[in-house]
Coordinates of N, CA, C and O in Angstrom, one line a residue:
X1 N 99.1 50.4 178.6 CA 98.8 49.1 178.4 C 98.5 48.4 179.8 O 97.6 47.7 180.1
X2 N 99.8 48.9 180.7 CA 99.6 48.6 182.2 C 97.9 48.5 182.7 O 97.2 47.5 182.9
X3 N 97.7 49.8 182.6 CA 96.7 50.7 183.5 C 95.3 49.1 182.9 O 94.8 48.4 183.7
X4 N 95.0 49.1 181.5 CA 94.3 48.1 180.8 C 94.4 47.5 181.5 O 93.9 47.9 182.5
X5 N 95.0 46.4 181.5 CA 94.9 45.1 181.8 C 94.7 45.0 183.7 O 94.2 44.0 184.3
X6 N 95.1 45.8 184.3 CA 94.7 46.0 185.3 C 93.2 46.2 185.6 O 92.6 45.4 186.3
X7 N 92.6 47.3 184.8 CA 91.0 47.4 184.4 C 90.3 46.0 184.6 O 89.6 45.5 185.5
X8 N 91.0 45.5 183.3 CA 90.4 44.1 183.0 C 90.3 42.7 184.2 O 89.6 41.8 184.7
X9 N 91.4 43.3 184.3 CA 91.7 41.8 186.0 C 90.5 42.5 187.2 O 89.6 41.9 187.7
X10 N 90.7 43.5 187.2 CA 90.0 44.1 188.5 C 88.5 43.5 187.9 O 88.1 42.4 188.4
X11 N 87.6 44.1 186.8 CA 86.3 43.8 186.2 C 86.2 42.5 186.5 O 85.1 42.1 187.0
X12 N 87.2 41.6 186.3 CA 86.6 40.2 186.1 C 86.8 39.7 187.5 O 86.2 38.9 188.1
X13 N 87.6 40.3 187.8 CA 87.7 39.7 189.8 C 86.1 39.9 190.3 O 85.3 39.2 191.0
X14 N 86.0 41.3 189.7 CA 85.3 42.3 191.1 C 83.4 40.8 190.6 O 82.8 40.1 191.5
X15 N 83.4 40.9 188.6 CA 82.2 39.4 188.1 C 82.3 38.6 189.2 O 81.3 38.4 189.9
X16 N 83.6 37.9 189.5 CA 83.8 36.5 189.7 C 83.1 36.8 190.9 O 81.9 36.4 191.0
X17 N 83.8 37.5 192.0 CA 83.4 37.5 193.4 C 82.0 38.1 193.7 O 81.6 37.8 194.8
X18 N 80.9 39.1 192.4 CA 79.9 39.2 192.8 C 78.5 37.8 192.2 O 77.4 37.7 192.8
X19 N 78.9 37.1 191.2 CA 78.6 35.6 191.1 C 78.5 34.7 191.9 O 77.6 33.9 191.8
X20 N 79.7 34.7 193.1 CA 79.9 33.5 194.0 C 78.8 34.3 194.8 O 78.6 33.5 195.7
X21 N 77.9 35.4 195.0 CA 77.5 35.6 195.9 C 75.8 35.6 195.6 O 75.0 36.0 196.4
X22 N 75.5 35.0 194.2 CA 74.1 34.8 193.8 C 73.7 33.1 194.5 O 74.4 32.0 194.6
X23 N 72.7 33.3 194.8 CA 72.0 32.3 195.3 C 71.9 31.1 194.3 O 71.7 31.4 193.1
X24 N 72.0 29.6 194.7 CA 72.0 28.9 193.4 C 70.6 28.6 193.4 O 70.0 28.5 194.4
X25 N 70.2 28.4 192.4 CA 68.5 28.2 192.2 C 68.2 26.4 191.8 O 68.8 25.7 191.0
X26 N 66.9 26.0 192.6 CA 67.0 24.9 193.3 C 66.7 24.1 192.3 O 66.4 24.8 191.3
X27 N 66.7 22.5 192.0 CA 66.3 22.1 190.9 C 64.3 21.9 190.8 O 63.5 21.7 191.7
X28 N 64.2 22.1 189.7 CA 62.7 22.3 189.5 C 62.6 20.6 189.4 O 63.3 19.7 188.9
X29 N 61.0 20.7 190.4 CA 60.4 19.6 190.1 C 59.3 19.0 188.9 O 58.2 19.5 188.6
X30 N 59.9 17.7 188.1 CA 59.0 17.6 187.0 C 58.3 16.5 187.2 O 58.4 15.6 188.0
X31 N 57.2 16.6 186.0 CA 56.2 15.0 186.2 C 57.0 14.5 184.9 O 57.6 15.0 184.0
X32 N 56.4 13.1 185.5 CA 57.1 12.0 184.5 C 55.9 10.8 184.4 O 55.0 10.5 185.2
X33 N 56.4 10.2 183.1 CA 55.0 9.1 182.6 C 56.1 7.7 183.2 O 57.3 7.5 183.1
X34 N 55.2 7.0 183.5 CA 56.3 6.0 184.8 C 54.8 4.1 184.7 O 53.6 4.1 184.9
X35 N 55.5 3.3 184.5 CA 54.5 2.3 185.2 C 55.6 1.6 185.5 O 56.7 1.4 184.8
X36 N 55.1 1.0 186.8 CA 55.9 -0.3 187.4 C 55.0 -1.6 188.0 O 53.9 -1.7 187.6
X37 N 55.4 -2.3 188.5 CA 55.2 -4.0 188.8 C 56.0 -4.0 189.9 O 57.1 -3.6 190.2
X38 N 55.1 -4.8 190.5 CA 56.1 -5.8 191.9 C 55.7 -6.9 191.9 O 54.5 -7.3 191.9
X39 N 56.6 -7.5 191.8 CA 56.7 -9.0 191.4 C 57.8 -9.6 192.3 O 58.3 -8.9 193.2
X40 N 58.2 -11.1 191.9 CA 58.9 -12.2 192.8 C 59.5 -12.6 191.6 O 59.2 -12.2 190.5
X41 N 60.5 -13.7 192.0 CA 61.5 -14.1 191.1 C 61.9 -13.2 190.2 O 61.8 -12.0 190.3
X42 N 62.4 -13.7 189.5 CA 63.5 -13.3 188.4 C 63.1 -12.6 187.1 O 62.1 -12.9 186.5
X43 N 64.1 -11.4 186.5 CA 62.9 -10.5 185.6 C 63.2 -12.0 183.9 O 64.2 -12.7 183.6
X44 N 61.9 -11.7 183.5 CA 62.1 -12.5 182.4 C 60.8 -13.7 182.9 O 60.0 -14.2 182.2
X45 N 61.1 -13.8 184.5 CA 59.9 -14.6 185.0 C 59.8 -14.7 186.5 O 60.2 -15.2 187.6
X46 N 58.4 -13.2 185.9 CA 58.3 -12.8 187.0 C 56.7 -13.6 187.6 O 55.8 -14.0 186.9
X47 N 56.7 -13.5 188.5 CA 55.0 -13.8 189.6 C 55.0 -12.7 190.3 O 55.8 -11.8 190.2
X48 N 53.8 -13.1 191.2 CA 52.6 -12.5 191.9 C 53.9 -12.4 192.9 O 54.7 -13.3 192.9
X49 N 54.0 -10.9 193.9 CA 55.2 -11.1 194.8 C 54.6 -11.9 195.9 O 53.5 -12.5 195.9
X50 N 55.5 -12.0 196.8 CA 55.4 -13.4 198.0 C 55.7 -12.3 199.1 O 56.1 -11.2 198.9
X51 N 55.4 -13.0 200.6 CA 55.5 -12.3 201.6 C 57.2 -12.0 201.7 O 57.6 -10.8 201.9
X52 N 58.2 -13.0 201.4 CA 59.3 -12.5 201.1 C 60.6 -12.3 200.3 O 61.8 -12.2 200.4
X53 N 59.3 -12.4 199.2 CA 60.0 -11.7 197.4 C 59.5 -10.9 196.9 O 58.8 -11.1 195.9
X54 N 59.9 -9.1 197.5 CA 58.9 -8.6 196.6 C 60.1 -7.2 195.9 O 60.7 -6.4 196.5
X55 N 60.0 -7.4 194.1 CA 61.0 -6.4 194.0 C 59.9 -5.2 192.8 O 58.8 -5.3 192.1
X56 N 60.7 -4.3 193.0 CA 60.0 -3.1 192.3 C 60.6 -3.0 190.8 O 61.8 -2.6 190.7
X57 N 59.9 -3.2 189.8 CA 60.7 -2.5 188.5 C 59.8 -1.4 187.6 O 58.7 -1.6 187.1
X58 N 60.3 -0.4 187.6 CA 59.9 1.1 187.2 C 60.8 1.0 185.5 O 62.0 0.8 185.0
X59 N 59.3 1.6 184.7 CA 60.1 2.2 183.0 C 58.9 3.5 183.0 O 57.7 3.7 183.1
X60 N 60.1 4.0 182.7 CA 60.3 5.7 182.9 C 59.7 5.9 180.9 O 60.0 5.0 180.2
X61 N 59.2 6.9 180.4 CA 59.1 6.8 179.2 C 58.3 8.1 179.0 O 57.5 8.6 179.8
X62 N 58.7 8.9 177.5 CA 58.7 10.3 177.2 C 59.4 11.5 177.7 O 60.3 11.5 178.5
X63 N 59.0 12.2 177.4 CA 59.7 13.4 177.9 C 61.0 13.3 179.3 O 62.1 13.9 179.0
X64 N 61.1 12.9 180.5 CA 61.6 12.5 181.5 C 62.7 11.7 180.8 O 63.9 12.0 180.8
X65 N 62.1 10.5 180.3 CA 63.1 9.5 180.1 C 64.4 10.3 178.9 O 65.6 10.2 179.0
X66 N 63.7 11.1 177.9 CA 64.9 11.6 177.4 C 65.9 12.4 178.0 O 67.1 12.5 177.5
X67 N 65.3 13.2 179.3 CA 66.1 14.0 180.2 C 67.0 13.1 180.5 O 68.2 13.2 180.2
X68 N 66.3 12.0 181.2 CA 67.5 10.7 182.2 C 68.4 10.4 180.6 O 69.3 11.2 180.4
X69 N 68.2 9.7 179.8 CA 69.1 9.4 178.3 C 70.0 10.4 178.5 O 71.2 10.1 178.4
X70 N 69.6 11.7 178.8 CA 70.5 12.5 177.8 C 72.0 12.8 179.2 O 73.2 13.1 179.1
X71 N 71.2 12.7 180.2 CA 72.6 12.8 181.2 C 73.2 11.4 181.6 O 73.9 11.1 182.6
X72 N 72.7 10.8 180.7 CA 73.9 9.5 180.8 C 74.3 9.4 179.7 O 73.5 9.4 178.7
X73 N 76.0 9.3 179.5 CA 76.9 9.1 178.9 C 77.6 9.0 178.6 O 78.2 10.1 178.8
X74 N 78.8 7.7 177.8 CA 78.2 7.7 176.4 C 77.4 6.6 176.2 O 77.2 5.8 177.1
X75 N 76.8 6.4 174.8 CA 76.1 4.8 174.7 C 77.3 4.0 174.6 O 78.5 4.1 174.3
X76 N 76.1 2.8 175.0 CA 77.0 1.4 175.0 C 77.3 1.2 173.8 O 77.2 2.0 172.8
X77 N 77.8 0.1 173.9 CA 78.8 -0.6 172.8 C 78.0 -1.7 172.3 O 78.3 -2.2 171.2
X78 N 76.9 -2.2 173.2 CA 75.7 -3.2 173.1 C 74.4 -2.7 172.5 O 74.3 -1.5 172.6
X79 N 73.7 -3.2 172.1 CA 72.1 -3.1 171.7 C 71.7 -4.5 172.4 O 72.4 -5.5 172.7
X80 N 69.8 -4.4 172.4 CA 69.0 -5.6 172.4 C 68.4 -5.3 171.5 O 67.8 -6.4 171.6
X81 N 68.0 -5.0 170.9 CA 66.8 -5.1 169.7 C 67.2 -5.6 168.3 O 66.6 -6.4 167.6
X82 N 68.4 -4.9 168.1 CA 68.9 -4.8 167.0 C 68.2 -4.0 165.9 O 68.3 -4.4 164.8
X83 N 67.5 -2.9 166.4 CA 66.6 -2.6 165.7 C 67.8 -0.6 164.8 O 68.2 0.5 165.3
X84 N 67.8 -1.0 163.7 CA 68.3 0.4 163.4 C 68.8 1.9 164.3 O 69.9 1.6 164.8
X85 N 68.7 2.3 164.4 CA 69.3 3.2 165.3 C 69.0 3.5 166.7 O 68.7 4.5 167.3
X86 N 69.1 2.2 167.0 CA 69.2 2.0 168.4 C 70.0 2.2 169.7 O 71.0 1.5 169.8
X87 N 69.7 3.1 170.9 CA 70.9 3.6 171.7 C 70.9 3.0 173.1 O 69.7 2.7 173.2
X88 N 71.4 2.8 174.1 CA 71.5 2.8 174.8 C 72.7 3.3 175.7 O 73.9 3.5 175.3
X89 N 72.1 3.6 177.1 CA 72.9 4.4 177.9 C 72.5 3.7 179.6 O 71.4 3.4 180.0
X90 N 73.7 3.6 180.3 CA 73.6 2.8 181.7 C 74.3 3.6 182.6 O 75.4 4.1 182.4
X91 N 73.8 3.7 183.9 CA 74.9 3.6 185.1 C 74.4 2.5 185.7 O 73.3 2.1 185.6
X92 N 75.6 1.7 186.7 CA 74.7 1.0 187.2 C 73.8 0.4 187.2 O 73.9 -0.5 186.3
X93 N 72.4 0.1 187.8 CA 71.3 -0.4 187.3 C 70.0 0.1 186.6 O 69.0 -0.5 186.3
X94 N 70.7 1.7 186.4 CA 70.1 2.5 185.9 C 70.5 2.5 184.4 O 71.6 2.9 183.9
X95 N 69.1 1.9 183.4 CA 69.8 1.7 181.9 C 68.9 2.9 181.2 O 68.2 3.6 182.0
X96 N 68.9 3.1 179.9 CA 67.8 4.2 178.9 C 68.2 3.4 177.8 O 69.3 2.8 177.7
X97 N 67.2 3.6 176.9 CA 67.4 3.0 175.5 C 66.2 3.9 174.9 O 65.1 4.1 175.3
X98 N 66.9 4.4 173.6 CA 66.0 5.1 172.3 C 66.2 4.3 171.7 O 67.3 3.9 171.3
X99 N 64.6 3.8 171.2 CA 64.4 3.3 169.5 C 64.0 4.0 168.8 O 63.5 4.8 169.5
X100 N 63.7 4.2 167.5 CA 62.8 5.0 166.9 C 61.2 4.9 166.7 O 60.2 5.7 166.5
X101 N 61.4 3.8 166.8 CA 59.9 2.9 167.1 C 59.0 3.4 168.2 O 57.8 3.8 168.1
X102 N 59.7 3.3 169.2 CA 59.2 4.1 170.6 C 59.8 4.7 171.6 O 59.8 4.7 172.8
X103 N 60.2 5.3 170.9 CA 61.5 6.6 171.6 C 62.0 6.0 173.1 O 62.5 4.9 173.4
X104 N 61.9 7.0 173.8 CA 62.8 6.7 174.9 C 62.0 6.1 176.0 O 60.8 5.9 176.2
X105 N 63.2 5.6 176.8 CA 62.3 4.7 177.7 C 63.5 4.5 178.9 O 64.7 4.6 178.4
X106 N 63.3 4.3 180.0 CA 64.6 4.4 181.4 C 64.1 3.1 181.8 O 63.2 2.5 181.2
X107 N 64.7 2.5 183.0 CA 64.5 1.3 183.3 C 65.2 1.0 184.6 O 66.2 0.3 184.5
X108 N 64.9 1.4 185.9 CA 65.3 0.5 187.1 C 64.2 0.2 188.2 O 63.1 0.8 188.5
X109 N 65.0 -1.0 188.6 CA 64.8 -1.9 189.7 C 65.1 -1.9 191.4 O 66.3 -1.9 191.7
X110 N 64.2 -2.0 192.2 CA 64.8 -2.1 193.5 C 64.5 -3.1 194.4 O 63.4 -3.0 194.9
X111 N 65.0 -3.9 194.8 CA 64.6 -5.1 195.9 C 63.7 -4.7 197.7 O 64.2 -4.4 198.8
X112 N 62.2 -4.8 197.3 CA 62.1 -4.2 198.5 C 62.5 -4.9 199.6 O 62.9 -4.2 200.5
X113 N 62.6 -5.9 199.6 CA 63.1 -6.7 200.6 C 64.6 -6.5 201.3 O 64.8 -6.3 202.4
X114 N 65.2 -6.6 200.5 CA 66.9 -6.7 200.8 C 67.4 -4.9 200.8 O 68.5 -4.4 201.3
X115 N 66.4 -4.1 200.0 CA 66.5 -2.6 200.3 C 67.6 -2.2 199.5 O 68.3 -1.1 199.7
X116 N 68.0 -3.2 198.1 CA 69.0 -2.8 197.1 C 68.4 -2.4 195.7 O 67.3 -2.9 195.4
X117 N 69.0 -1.6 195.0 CA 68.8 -1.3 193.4 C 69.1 -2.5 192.6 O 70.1 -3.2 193.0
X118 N 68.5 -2.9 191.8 CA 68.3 -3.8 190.8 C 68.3 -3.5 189.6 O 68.3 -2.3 189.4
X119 N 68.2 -4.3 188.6 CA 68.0 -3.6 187.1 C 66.7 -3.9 187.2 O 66.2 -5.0 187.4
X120 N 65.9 -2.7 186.8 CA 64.4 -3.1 186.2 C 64.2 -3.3 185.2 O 63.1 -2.7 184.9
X121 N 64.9 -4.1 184.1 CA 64.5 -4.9 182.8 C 65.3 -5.6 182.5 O 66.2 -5.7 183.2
X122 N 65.4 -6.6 181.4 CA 66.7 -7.2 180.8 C 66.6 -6.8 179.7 O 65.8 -5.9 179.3
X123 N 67.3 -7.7 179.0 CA 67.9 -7.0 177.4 C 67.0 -8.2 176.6 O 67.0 -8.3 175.4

């Protein structure tokens, strides 16, 4: 029984230590369907940006955006639509929301000016 389990420990040592020694393979680069706006003031009411108001809001949407959804989690406790099975998921200023209506969609913002992340939508 000895001799076994010896086998066994050695086998999975000898896995473990020839694993740590495979190369990790890099993250693949994907396209994503994306439109944004730069604008001034405030989202909800936005203008034409100004020489020193200009912020960026990016929505992320299809394939990509369900990637981003799917590695944030869990959903909120909130909706805006109120629309039947409606999800939402956030870090930060980074939000995603699935409707069924129009599936997925991501949403952030960045201040070019001041050089901070923003939310790129409201509710």
């Amino acid at each position: 029984m000895k001799p076994l389990l010896l086998i066994i420990f050695l086998s999975t040592l000898l896995h473990t230590v020839h694993a740590a020694d495979l190369p990790m393979q890099p993250a693949r680069i994907k396209s994503l369907k994306a439109e944004y706006t730069i604008y001034s003031g405030e989202l909800g009411n936005e203008h034409a940006p100004s020489k020193n108001d200009r912020k960026l809001a990016i929505e992320i949407s299809g394939p990509a955006a369900k990637d981003i959804f799917d590695s944030l989690y869990p959903d909120a406790k909130v909706t805006c639509s109120g629309e039947q099975g409606e999800r939402l998921r956030s870090k930060g200023n980074l939000w995603c929301s699935f409707l069924p209506t129009t599936g997925y969609r991501c949403f952030l913002g960045y201040d070019l000016r001041a050089g901070k992340d923003i939310p790129g939508a409201s509710c």
